[in-house]
Coordinates of C-alpha atoms and ligand atoms in Angstrom, one line a residue:
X1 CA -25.0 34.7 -42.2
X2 CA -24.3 34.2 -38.3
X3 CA -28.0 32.9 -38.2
X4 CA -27.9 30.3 -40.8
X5 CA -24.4 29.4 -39.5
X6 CA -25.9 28.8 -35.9
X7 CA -29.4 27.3 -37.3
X8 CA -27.1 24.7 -39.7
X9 CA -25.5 23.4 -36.6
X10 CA -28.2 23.8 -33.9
X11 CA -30.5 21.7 -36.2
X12 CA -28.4 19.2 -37.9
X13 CA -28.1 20.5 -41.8
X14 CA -24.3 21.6 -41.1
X15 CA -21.3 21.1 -38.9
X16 CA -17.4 22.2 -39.5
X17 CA -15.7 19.6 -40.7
X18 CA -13.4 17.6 -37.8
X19 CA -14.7 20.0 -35.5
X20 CA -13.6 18.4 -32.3
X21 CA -10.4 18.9 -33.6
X22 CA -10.7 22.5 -33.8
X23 CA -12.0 22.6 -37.4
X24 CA -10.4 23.1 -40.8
X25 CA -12.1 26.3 -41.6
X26 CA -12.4 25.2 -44.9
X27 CA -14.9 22.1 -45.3
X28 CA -17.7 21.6 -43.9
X29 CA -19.9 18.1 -43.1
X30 CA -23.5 17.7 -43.8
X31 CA -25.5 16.7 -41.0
X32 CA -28.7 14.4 -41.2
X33 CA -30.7 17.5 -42.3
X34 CA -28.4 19.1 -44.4
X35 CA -27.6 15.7 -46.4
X36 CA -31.1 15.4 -47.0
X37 CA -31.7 19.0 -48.3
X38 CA -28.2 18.8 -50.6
X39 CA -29.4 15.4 -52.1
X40 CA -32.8 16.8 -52.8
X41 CA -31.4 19.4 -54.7
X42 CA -28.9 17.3 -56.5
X43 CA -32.1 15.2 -57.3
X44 CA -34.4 17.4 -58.6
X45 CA -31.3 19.3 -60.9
X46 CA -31.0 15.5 -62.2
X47 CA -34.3 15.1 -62.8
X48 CA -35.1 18.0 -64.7
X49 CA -32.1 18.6 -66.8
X50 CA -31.2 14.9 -67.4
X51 CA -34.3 12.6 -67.0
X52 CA -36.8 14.8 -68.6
X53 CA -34.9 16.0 -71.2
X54 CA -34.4 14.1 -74.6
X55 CA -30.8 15.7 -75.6
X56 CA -29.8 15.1 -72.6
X57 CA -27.4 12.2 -70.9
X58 CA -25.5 11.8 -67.5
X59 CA -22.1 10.3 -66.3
X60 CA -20.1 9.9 -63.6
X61 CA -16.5 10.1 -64.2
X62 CA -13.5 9.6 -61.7
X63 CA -12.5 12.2 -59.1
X64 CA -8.6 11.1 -60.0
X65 CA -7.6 10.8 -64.2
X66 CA -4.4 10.8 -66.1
X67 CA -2.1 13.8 -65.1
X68 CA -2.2 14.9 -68.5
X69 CA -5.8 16.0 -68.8
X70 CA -4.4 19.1 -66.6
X71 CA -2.0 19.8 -69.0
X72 CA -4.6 19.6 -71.7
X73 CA -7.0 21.4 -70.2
X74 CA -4.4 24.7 -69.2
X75 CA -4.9 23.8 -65.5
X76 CA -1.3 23.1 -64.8
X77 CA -0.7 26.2 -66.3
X78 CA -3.4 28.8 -65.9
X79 CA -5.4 27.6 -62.7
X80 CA -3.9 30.0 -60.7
X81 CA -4.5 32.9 -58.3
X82 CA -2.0 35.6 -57.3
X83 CA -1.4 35.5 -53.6
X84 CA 0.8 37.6 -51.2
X85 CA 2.1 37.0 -47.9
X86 CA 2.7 39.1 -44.4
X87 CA 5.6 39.2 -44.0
X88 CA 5.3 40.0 -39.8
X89 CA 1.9 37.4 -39.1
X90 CA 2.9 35.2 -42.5
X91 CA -0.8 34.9 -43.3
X92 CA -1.1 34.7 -46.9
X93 CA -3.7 36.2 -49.3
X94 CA -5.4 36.5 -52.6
X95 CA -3.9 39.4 -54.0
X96 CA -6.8 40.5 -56.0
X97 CA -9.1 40.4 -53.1
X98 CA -6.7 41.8 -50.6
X99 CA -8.8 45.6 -50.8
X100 CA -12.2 43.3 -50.0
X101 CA -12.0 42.9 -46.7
X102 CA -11.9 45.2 -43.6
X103 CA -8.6 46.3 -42.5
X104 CA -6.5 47.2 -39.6
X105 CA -4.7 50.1 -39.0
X106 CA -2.8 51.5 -36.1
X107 CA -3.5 55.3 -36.8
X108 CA -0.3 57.8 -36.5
X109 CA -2.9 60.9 -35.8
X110 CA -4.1 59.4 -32.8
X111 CA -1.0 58.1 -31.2
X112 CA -1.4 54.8 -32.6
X113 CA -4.6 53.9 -31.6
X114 CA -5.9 50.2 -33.7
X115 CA -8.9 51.3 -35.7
X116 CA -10.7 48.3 -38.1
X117 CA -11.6 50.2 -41.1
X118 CA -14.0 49.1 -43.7
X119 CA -12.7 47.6 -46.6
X120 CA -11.7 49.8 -49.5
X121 CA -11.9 53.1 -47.4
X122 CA -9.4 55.6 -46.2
X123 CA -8.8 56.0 -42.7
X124 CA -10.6 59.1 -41.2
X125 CA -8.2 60.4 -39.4
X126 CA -5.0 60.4 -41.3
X127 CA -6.5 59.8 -44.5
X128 CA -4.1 56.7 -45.2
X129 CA -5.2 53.8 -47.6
X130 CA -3.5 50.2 -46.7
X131 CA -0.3 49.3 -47.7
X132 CA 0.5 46.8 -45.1
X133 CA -1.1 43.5 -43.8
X134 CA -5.2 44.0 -43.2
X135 CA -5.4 41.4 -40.6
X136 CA -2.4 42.8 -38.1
X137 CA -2.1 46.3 -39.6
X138 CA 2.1 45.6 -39.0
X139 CA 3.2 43.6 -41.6
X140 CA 4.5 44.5 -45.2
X141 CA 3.3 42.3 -47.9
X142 CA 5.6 40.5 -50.3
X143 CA 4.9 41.0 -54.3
X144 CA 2.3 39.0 -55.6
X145 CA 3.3 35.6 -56.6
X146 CA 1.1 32.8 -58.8
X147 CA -0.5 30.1 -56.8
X148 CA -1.7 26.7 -58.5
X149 CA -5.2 26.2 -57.1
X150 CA -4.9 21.8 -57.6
X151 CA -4.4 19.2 -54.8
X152 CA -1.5 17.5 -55.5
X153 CA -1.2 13.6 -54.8
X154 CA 0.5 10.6 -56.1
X155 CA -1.5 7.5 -58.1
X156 CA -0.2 4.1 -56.8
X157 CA 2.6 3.0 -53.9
X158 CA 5.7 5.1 -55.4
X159 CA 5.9 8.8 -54.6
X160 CA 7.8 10.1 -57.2
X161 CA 6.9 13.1 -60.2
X162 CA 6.2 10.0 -62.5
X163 CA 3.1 9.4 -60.4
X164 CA 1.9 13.2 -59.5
X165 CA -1.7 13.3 -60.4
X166 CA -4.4 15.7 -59.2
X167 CA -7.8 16.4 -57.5
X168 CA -10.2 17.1 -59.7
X169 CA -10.9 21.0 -59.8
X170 CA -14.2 20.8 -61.7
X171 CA -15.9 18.1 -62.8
X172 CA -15.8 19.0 -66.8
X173 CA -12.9 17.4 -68.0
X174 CA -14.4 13.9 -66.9
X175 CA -17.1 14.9 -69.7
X176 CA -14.5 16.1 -72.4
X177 CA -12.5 12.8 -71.9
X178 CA -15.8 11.1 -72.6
X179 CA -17.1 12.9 -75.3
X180 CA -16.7 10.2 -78.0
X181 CA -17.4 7.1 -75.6
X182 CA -20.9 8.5 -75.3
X183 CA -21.2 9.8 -78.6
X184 CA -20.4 6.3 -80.1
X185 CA -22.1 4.4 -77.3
X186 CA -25.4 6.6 -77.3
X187 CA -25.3 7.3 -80.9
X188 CA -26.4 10.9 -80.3
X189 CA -27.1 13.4 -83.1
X190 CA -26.1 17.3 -81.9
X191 CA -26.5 19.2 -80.2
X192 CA -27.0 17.1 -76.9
X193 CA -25.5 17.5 -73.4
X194 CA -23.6 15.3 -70.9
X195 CA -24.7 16.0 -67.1
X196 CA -22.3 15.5 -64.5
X197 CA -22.6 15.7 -60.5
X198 CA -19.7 15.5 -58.3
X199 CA -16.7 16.4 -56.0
X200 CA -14.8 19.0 -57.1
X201 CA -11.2 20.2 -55.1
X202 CA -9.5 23.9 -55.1
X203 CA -6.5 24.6 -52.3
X204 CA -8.1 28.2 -52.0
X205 CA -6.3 30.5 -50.7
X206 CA -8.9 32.8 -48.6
X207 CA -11.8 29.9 -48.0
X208 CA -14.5 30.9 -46.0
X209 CA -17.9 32.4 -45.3
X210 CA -19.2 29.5 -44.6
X211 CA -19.5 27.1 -47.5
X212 CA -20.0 29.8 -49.9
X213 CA -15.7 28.8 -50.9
X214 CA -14.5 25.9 -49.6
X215 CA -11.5 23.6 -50.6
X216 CA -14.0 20.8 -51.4
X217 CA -16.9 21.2 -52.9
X218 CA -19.4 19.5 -55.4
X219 CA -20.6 20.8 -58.4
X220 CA -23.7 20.3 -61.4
X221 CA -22.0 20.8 -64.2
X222 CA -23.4 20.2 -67.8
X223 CA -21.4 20.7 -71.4
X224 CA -24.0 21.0 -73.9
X225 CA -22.1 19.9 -77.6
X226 CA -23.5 22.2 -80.5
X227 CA -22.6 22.0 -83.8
X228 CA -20.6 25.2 -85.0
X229 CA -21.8 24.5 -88.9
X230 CA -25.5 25.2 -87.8
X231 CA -27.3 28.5 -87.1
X232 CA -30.5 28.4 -85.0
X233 CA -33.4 31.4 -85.8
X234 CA -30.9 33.0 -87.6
X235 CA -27.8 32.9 -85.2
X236 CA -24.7 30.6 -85.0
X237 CA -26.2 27.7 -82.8
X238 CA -23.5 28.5 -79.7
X239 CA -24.8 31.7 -79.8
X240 CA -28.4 30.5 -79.9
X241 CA -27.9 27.9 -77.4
X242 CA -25.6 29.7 -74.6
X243 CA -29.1 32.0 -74.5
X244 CA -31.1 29.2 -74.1
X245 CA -29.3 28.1 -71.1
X246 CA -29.3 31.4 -69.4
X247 CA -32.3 31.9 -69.4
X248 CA -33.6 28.3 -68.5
X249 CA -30.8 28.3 -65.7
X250 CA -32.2 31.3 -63.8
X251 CA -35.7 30.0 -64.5
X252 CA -34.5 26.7 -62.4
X253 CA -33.2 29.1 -59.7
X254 CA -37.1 31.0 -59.6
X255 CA -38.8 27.5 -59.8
X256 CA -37.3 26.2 -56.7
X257 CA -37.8 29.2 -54.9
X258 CA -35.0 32.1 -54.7
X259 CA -36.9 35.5 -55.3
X260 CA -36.4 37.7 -58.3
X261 CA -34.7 40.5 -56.8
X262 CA -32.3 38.3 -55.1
X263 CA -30.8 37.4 -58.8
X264 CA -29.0 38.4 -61.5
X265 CA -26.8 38.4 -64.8
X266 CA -23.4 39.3 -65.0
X267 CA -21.5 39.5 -68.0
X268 CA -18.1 38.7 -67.8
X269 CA -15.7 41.8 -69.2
X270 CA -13.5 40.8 -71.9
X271 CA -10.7 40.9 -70.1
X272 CA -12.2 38.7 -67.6
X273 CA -13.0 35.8 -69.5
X274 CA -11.0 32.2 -68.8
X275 CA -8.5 31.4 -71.6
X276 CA -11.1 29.3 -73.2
X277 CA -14.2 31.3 -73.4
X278 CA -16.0 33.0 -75.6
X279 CA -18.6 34.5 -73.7
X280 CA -19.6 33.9 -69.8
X281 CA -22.2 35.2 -67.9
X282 CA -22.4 34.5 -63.9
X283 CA -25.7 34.1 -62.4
X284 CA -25.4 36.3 -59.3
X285 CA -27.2 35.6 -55.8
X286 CA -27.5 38.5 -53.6
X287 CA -25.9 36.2 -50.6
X288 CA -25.8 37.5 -46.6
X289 CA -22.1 38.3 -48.1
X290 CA -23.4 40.7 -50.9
X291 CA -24.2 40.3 -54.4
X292 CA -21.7 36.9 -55.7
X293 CA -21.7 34.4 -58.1
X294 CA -23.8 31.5 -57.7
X295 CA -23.5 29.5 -61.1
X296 CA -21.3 30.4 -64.2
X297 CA -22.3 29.9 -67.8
X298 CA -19.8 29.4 -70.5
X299 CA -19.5 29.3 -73.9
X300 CA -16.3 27.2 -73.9
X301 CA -16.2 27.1 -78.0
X302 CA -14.2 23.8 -79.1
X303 CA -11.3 25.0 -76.9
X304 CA -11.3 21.7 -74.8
X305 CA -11.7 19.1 -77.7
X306 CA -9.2 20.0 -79.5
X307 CA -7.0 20.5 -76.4
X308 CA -7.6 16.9 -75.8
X309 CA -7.5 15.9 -79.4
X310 CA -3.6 17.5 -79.5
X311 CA -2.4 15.7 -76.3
X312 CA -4.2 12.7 -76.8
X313 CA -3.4 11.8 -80.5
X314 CA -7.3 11.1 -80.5
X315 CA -9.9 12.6 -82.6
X316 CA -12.6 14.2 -80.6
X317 CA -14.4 15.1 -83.6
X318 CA -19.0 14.4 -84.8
X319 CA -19.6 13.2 -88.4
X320 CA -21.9 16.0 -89.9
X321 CA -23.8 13.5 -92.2
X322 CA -25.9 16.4 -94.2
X323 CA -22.2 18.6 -94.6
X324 CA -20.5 15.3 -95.3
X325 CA -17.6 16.6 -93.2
X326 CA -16.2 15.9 -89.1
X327 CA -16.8 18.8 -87.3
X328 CA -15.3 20.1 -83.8
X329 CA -18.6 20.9 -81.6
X330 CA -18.5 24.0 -79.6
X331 CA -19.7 23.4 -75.9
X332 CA -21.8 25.5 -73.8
X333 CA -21.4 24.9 -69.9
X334 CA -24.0 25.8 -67.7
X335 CA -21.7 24.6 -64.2
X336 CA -23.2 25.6 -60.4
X337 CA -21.7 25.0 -57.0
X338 CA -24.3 22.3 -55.1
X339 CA -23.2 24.4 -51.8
X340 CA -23.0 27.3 -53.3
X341 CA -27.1 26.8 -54.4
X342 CA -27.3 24.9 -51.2
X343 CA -26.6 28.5 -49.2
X344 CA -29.1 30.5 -51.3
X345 CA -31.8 28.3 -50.8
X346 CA -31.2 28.4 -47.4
X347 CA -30.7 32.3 -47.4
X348 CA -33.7 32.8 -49.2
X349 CA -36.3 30.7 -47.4
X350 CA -35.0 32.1 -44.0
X351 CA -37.0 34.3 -42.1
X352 CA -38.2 35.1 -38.8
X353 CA -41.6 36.2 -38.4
X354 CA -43.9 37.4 -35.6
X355 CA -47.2 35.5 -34.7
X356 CA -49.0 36.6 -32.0
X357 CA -46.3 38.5 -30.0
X358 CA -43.5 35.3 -30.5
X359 CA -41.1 34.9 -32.8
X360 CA -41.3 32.6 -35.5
X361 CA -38.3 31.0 -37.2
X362 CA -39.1 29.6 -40.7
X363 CA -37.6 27.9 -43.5
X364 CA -39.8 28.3 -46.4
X365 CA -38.2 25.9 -48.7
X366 CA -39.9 25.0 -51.2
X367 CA -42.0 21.2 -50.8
X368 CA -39.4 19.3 -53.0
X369 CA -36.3 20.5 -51.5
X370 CA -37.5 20.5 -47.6
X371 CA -35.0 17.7 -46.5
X372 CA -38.8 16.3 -44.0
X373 CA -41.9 16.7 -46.2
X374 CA -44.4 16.1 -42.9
X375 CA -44.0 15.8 -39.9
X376 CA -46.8 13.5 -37.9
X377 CA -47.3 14.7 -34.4
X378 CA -49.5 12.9 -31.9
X379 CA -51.2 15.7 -29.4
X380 CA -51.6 13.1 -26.5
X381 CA -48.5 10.8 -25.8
X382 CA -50.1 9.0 -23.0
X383 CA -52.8 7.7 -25.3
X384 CA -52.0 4.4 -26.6
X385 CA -54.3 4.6 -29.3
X386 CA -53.2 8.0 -30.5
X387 CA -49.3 7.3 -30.8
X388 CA -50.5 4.4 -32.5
X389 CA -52.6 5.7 -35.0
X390 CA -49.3 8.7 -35.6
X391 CA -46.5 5.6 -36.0
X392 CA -48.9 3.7 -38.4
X393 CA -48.9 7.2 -40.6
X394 CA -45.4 7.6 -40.3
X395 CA -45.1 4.3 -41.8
X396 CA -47.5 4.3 -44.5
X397 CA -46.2 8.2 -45.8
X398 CA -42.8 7.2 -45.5
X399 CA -42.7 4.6 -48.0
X400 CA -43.3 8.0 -50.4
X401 CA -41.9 10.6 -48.7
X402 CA -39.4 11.6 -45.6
X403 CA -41.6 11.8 -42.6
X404 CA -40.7 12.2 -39.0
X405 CA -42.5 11.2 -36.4
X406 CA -41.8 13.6 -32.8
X407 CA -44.0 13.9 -29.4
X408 CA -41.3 15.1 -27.5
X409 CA -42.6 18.6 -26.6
X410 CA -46.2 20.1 -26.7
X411 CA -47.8 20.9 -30.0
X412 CA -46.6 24.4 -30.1
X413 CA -42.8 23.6 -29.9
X414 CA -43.4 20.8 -32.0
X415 CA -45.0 23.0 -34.9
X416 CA -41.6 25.4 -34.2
X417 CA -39.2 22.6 -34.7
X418 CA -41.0 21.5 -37.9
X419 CA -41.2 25.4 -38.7
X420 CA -37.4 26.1 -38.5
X421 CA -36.3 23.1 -40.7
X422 CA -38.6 23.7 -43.3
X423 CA -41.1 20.8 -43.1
X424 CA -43.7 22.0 -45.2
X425 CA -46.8 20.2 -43.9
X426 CA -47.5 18.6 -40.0
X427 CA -50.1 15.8 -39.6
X428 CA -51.5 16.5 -35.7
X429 CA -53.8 13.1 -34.4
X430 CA -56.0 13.8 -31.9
X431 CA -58.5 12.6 -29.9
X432 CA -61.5 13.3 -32.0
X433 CA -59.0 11.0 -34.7
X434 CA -59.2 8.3 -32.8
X435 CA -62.4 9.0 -30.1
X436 CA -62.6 8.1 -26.3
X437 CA -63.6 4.6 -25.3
X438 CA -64.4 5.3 -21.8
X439 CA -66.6 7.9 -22.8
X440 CA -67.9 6.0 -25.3
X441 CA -67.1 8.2 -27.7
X442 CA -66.4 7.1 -31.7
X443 CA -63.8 8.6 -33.7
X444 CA -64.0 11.0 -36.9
X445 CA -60.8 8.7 -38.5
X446 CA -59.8 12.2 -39.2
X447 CA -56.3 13.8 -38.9
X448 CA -55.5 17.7 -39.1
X449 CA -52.9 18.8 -41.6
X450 CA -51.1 21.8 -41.2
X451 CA -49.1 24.4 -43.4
X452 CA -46.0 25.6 -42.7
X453 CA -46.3 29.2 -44.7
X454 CA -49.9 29.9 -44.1
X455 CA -50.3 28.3 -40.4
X456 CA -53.8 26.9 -41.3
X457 CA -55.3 23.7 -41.0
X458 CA -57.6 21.6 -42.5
X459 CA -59.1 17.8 -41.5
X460 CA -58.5 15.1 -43.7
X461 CA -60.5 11.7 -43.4
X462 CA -56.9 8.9 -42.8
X463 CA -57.7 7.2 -45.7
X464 CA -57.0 10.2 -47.8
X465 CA -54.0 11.4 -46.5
X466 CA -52.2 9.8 -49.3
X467 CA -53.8 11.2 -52.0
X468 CA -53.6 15.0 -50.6
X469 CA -49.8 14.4 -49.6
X470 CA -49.2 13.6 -53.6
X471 CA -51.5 16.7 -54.3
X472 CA -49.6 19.0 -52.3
X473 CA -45.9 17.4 -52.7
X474 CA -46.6 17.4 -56.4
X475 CA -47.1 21.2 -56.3
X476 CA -50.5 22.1 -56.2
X477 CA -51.0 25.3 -54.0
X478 CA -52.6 24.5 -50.6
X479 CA -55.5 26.7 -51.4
X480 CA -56.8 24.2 -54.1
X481 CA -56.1 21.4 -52.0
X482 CA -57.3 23.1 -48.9
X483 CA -60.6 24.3 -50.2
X484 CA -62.2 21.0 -50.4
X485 CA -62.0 20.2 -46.6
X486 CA -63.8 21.2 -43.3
X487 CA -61.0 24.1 -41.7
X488 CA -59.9 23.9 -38.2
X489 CA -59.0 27.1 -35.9
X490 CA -55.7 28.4 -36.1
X491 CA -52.3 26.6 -36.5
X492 CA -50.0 29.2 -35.6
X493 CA -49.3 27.3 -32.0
X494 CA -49.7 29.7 -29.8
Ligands
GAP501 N1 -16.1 24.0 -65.2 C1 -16.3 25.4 -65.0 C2 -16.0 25.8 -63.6 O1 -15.6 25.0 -62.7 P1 -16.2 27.9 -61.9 O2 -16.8 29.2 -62.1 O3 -14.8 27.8 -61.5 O4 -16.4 27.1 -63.3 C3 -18.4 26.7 -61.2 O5 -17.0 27.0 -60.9 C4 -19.2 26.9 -59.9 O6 -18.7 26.0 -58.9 C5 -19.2 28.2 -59.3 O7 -20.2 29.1 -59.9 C6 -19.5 28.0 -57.8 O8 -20.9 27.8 -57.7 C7 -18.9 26.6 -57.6 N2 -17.5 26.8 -57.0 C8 -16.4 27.1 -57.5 N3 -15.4 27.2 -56.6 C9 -16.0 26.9 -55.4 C10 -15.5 26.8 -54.1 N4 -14.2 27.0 -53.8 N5 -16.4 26.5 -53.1 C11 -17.7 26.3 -53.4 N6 -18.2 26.4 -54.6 C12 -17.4 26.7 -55.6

């Protein structure tokens, strides 16, 4: 984690939020990297779960609603965690976590001395488990007391309880409250599903590791509307459905590049499950932190709709023209944290490598989320003609694609800048491009690409670069792409 922390901020994808005032510990700003990598994600989740999908519709509701949706929804009365406080350092935390972290102990056996002990164990020397406060080891905690999770605020210029309203905890009710706007707007038959991206607000009480929990966050949430008359091979459609998008949830995951053994299902025990569900089952990432969840998927049943059907007077109910009766529809929610899938991407494509006796720091994102898809790199910056010939590329590729253009450092470092941030491909002119007048030497109009994962390279006449770059951007492997051009020695920069 400390290496992705320091790479975030040493390369631009992520700094504390307010930092030079000392930080808030709790939200964290995306820097000109990291924006680019969050949106890319954001945009290819869209694209493939809303754009290419038939049954499938997006929205974008308000961050602030009526007060009452909380009420509906069992926020104001449920969204709670119990917390405790020291009573000698007042820090304050979750109760039910309190036994996850490592603790600190002054040990009576050995006249006192402070041990930090790992979390969960006994103390090896008197044997002790923690009663008192983990983070000064002096401290009695109070009894655990229930803690609303919302952001309080007020709506308009009066700050009384008639205008208390609240920040958004998850982005779902926007999409209940909407349910028969886009029903009747949309005509839609069931089972379809309303996508939602956006800023979501929890007053955690133990944020932190990184932006794995954070007090503002943004999440991808979907509530796919089934109807609970129908059965699907055999099985009630809810059922049949809240499969369906576990499977194709942790087949989104794969696609964009987290690896197999770094995932998993988690069933939610029954005594576990949120007032309103069914069934839930939590994708798992095995994080730098340890195995947590990444993305939770709900069956939700018609818990929500009729929740806001009771406190709104309205019916919240779909015409079931073959039954000839109005139905309730049972929602399944597929809902992930963008940061939270932000980190695992990152996690996963991080690695550092050896080539040639160096160290190599890579980020092998995968092509579509890399926040630069090429970087174009002139070898000579004293040569007129070269940096021209690199600008004019970086103009032409970046009416398609983020490009960069850099000759700030030799070619090596240059390829270990790209390297670290993920850029998956590096156009290098030369001047066998562009040839040597005084020598009286043509040139090839030939540019050397370069890949990030396998270091080789390959010569590519100019006016083809295009082409190739949709090739390879588009997800064709390099091999098939690279095969069909003359290879160049060795990339790896050394
Ligand atoms: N509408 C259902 C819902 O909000 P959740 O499990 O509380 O369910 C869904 O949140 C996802 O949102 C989580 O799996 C996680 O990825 C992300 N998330 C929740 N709380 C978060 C926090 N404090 N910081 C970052 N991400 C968070």
């Amino acid at each position: 984690m400390d290496a992705l922390v320091s790479l975030s901020k040493r390369r631009g994808f992520i700094f504390q939020s307010s930092e030079i005032y000392g930080g808030t510990g709790s939200c964290w700003d995306y820097g000109p990297l990291g924006v680019e990598l969050k949106q890319n994600i954001k945009r290819v989740w869209w694209r493939d779960y809303v754009q290419r999908r038939p049954d499938m519709m997006g929205l974008d509701a308000s961050i602030l609603m009526h007060p009452t949706v909380w009420k509906a929804s069992g926020h104001v009365d449920n969204f709670t965690d119990p917390m405790v406080d020291c009573l000698e350092c007042r820090r304050r935390f979750r109760a039910d976590k309190v036994d996850e972290t490592p603790w600190v102990h002054y040990c009576p056996a050995t006249k006192g001395n402070k041990f930090t002990i790992p979390s969960g164990e006994p103390c090896s020397h008197c044997g002790v488990t923690r009663t008192l406060c983990p983070e000064c080891g002096k401290g009695e905690l109070t009894p655990p007391r229930q803690f609303n999770l919302m952001f309080k605020t007020f709506m308009g210029p009066v700050e009384e309880d008639a205008s208390l309203t609240y920040l958004r905890p998850e982005t779902a009710q926007g999409i209940f409250v909407n349910f028969d706007n886009v029903l009747q707007s949309m005509r839609r038959k069931l089972p379809f599903g309303i996508a939602q991206i956006g800023k979501a607000f929890r007053n955690e009480i133990t944020p932190g590791n990184f932006i794995f929990r954070t007090r503002e966050f943004e999440q991808m949430e979907i509530e796919f509307f089934v109807n609970p008359l129908e059965t699907v091979d055999g099985r009630p459609a809810d059922e049949y459905w809240h499969e369906r998008w576990i499977e194709d949830s942790m087949a989104w995951f794969r696609r964009y590049g987290l690896s197999e053994e770094n995932l998993r299902l988690r069933e939610h025990a029954a005594d576990e499950l949120a007032h309103y569900a069914k069934r839930t089952a939590d994708i798992e990432y095995h994080f730098p932190i340890g195995w947590s969840e990444l993305m939770g998927i709900a069956n939700r049943t018609d818990f929500d709709l009729k929740q806001h059907a009771k406190f709104s007077g309205k019916a919240l109910t779909y015409f079931d023209e073959e039954r000839k009766e109005h139905v309730v529809p049972y929602v399944i929610e597929p809902s992930a944290g963008v940061d939270r899938a932000l980190l695992a991407f990152l996690a996963d494509a991080h690695r550092e490598e050896e080539v040639r006796g160096e160290k190599r720091v890579v980020l092998r994102l995968h092509p579509e989320l890399a926040p630069i898809k090429v970087a174009v790199l002139p070898l000579l910056k004293k040569r007129d003609d070269i940096v021209r010939t690199a600008h004019a590329i970086r103009d032409e590729l970046s009416k398609d694609w983020s490009v960069v253009y850099d000759d700030t450092a030799a070619i090596g470092r240059l390829y270990r800048r790209q390297d670290e941030v993920g850029t998956p491909y590096c156009v290098t002119v030369d001047v066998q491009t562009v040839g040597d007048q005084a020598k009286g030497e043509v040139g090839d109009g030939k540019v050397t690409i370069r890949d990030r994962d396998s270091m080789e390279q390959i010569r590519v006449p100019l006016d083809s670069l295009g082409s190739v770059f949709r090739e390879l951007l588009g997800g064709a492997a390099w091999a098939s792409v690279a095969g069909r051009f003359e290879r160049k020695g060795d990339g790896t920069g050394a």
